[in-house]
Coordinates of N, CA and C in Angstrom, one line a residue:
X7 N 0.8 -1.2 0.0 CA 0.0 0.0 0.0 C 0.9 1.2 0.0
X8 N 0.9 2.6 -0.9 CA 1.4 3.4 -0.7 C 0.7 4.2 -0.3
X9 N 1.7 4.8 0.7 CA 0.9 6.5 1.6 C 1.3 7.6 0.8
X10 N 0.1 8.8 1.1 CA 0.5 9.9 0.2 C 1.3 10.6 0.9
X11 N 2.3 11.7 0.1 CA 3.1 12.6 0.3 C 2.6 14.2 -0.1
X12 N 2.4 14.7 1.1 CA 1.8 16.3 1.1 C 2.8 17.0 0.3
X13 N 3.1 17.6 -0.5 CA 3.9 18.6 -1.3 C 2.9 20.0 -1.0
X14 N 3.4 20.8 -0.3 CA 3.2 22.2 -0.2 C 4.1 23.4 -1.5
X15 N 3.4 24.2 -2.2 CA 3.8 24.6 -3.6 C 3.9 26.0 -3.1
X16 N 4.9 27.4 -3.2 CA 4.8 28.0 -3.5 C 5.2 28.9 -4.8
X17 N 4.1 29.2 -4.9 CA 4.1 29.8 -6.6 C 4.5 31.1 -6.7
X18 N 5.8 31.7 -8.0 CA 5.7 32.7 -8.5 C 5.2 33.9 -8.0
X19 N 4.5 34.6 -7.9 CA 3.5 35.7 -7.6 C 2.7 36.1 -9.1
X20 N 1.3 35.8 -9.0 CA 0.7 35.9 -10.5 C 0.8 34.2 -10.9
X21 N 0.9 33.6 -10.6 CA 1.1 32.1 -11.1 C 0.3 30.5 -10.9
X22 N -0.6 31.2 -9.4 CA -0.6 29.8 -8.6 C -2.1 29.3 -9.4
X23 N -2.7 29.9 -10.3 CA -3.9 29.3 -11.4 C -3.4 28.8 -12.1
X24 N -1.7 29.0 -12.7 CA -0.9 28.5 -14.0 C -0.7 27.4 -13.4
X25 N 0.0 27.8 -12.3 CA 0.4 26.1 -11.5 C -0.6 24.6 -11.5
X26 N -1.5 25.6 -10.7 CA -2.4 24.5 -10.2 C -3.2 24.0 -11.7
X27 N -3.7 24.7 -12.8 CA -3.9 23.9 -13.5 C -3.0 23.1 -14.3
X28 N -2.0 23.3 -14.2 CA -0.6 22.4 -15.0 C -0.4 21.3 -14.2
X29 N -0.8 21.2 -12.5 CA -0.9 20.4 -12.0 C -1.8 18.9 -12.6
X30 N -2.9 20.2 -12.4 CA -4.6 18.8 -12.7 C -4.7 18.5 -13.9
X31 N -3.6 18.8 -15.1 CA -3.6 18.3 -16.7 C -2.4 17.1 -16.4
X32 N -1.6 16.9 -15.7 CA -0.7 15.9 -15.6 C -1.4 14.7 -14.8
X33 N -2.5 14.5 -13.9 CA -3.1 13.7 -13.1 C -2.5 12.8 -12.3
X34 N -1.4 13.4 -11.5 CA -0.8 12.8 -10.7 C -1.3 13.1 -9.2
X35 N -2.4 13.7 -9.2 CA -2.5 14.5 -7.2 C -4.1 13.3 -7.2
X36 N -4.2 13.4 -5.8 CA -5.5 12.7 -5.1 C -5.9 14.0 -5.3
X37 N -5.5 15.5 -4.5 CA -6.1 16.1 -4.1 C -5.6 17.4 -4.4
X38 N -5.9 18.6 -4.7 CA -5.3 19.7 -4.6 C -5.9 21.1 -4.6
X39 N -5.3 21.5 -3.2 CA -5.5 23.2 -2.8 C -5.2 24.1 -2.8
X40 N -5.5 25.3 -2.6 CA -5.2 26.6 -2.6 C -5.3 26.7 -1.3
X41 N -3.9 27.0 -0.3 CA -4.5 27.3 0.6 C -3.5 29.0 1.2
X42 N -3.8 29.4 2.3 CA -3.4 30.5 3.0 C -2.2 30.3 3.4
X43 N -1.0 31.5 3.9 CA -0.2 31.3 4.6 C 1.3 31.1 3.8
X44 N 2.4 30.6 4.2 CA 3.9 30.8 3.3 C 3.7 30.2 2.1
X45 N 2.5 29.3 1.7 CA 2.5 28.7 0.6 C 1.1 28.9 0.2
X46 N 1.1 28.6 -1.6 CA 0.6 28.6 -2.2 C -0.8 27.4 -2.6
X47 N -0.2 26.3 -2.6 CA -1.1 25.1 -2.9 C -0.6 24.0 -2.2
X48 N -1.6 23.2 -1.9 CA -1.4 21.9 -1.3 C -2.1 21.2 -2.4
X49 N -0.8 19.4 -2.9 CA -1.3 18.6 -3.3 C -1.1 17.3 -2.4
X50 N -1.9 16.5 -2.6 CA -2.0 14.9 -2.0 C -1.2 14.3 -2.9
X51 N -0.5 13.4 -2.7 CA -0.3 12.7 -4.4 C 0.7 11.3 -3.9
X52 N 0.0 9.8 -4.5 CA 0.4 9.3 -4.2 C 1.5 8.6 -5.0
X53 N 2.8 8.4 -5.2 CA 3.9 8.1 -5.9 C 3.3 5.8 -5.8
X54 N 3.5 5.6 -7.1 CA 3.5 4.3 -7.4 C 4.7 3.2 -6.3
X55 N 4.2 2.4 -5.7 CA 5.0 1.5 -4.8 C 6.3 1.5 -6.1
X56 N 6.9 1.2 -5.4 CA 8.7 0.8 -6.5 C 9.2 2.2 -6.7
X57 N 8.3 2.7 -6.9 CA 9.1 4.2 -7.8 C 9.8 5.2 -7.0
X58 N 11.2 5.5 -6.8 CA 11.9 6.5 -6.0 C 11.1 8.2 -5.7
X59 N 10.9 8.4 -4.7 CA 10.3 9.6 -4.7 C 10.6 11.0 -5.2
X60 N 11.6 10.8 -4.9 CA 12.6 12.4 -5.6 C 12.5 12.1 -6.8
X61 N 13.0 11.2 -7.3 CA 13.0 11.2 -8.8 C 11.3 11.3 -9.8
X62 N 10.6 10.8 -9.0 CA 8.9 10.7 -9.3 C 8.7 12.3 -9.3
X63 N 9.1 12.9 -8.2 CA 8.6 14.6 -8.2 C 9.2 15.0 -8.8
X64 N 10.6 15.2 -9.2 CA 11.2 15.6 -9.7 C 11.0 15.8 -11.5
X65 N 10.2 14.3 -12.2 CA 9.9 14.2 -13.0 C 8.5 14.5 -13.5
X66 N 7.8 14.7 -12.4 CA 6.1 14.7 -12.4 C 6.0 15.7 -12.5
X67 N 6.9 17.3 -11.3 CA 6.2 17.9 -10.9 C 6.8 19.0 -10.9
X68 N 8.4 19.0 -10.5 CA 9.7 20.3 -10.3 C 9.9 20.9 -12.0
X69 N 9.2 20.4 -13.0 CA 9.4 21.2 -13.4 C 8.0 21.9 -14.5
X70 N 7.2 22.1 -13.5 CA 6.0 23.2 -14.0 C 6.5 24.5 -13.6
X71 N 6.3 25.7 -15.0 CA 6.7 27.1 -14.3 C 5.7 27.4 -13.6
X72 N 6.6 28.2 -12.8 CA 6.0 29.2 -11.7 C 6.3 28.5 -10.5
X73 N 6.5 27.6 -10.1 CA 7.0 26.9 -8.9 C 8.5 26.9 -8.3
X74 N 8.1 28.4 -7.2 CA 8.9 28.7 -6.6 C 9.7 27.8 -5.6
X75 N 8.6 27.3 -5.0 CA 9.6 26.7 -4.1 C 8.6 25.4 -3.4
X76 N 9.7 24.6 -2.8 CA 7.9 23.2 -2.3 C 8.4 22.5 -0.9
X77 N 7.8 21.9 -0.3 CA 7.5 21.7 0.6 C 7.5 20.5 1.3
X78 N 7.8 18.9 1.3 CA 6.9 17.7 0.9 C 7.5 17.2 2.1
X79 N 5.9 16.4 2.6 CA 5.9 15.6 3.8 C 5.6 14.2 3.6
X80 N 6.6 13.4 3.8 CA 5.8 11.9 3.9 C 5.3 11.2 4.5
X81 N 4.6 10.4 4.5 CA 4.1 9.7 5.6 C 4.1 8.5 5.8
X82 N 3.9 7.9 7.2 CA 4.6 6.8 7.2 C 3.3 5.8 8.0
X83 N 2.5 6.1 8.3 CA 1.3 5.5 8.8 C -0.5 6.4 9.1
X84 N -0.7 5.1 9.0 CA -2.4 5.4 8.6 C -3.0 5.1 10.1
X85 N -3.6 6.2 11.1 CA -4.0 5.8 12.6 C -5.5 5.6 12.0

């Protein structure tokens, strides 16, 4: 079973509509927000069992413009 990894997005300034729909045309997130605060968007997204994670973001995701800077939490259990 793989658990999702939170990636927190901060976008460009002027950008975070460019982002987030460049996001949901690639269809890699469960989930994705706009939320308040040092960052821009929250995505859910769960990386395929086997596949290295850095390299999965890295290829999925680090390189949509406007993405300043990110964030990513993983997780390691389901209470």
């Amino acid at each position: 079973m793989s658990l999702p990894l939170f990636v927190q997005i901060r976008c460009t300034p002027g950008t975070t509509y460019k982002v987030a729909d460049a996001i949901a045309l690639k269809e890699i997130h469960s989930e994705l927000y706009s939320t308040s605060g040092a960052f821009d968007l929250l995505v859910k997204i769960y990386v395929p069992e086997g596949e290295d994670i850095g390299m999965y973001l890295n290829e999925h995701l680090m390189g949509i413009e406007g993405i300043e800077r990110t964030l990513t939490t993983q997780t390691f259990r389901v209470f």
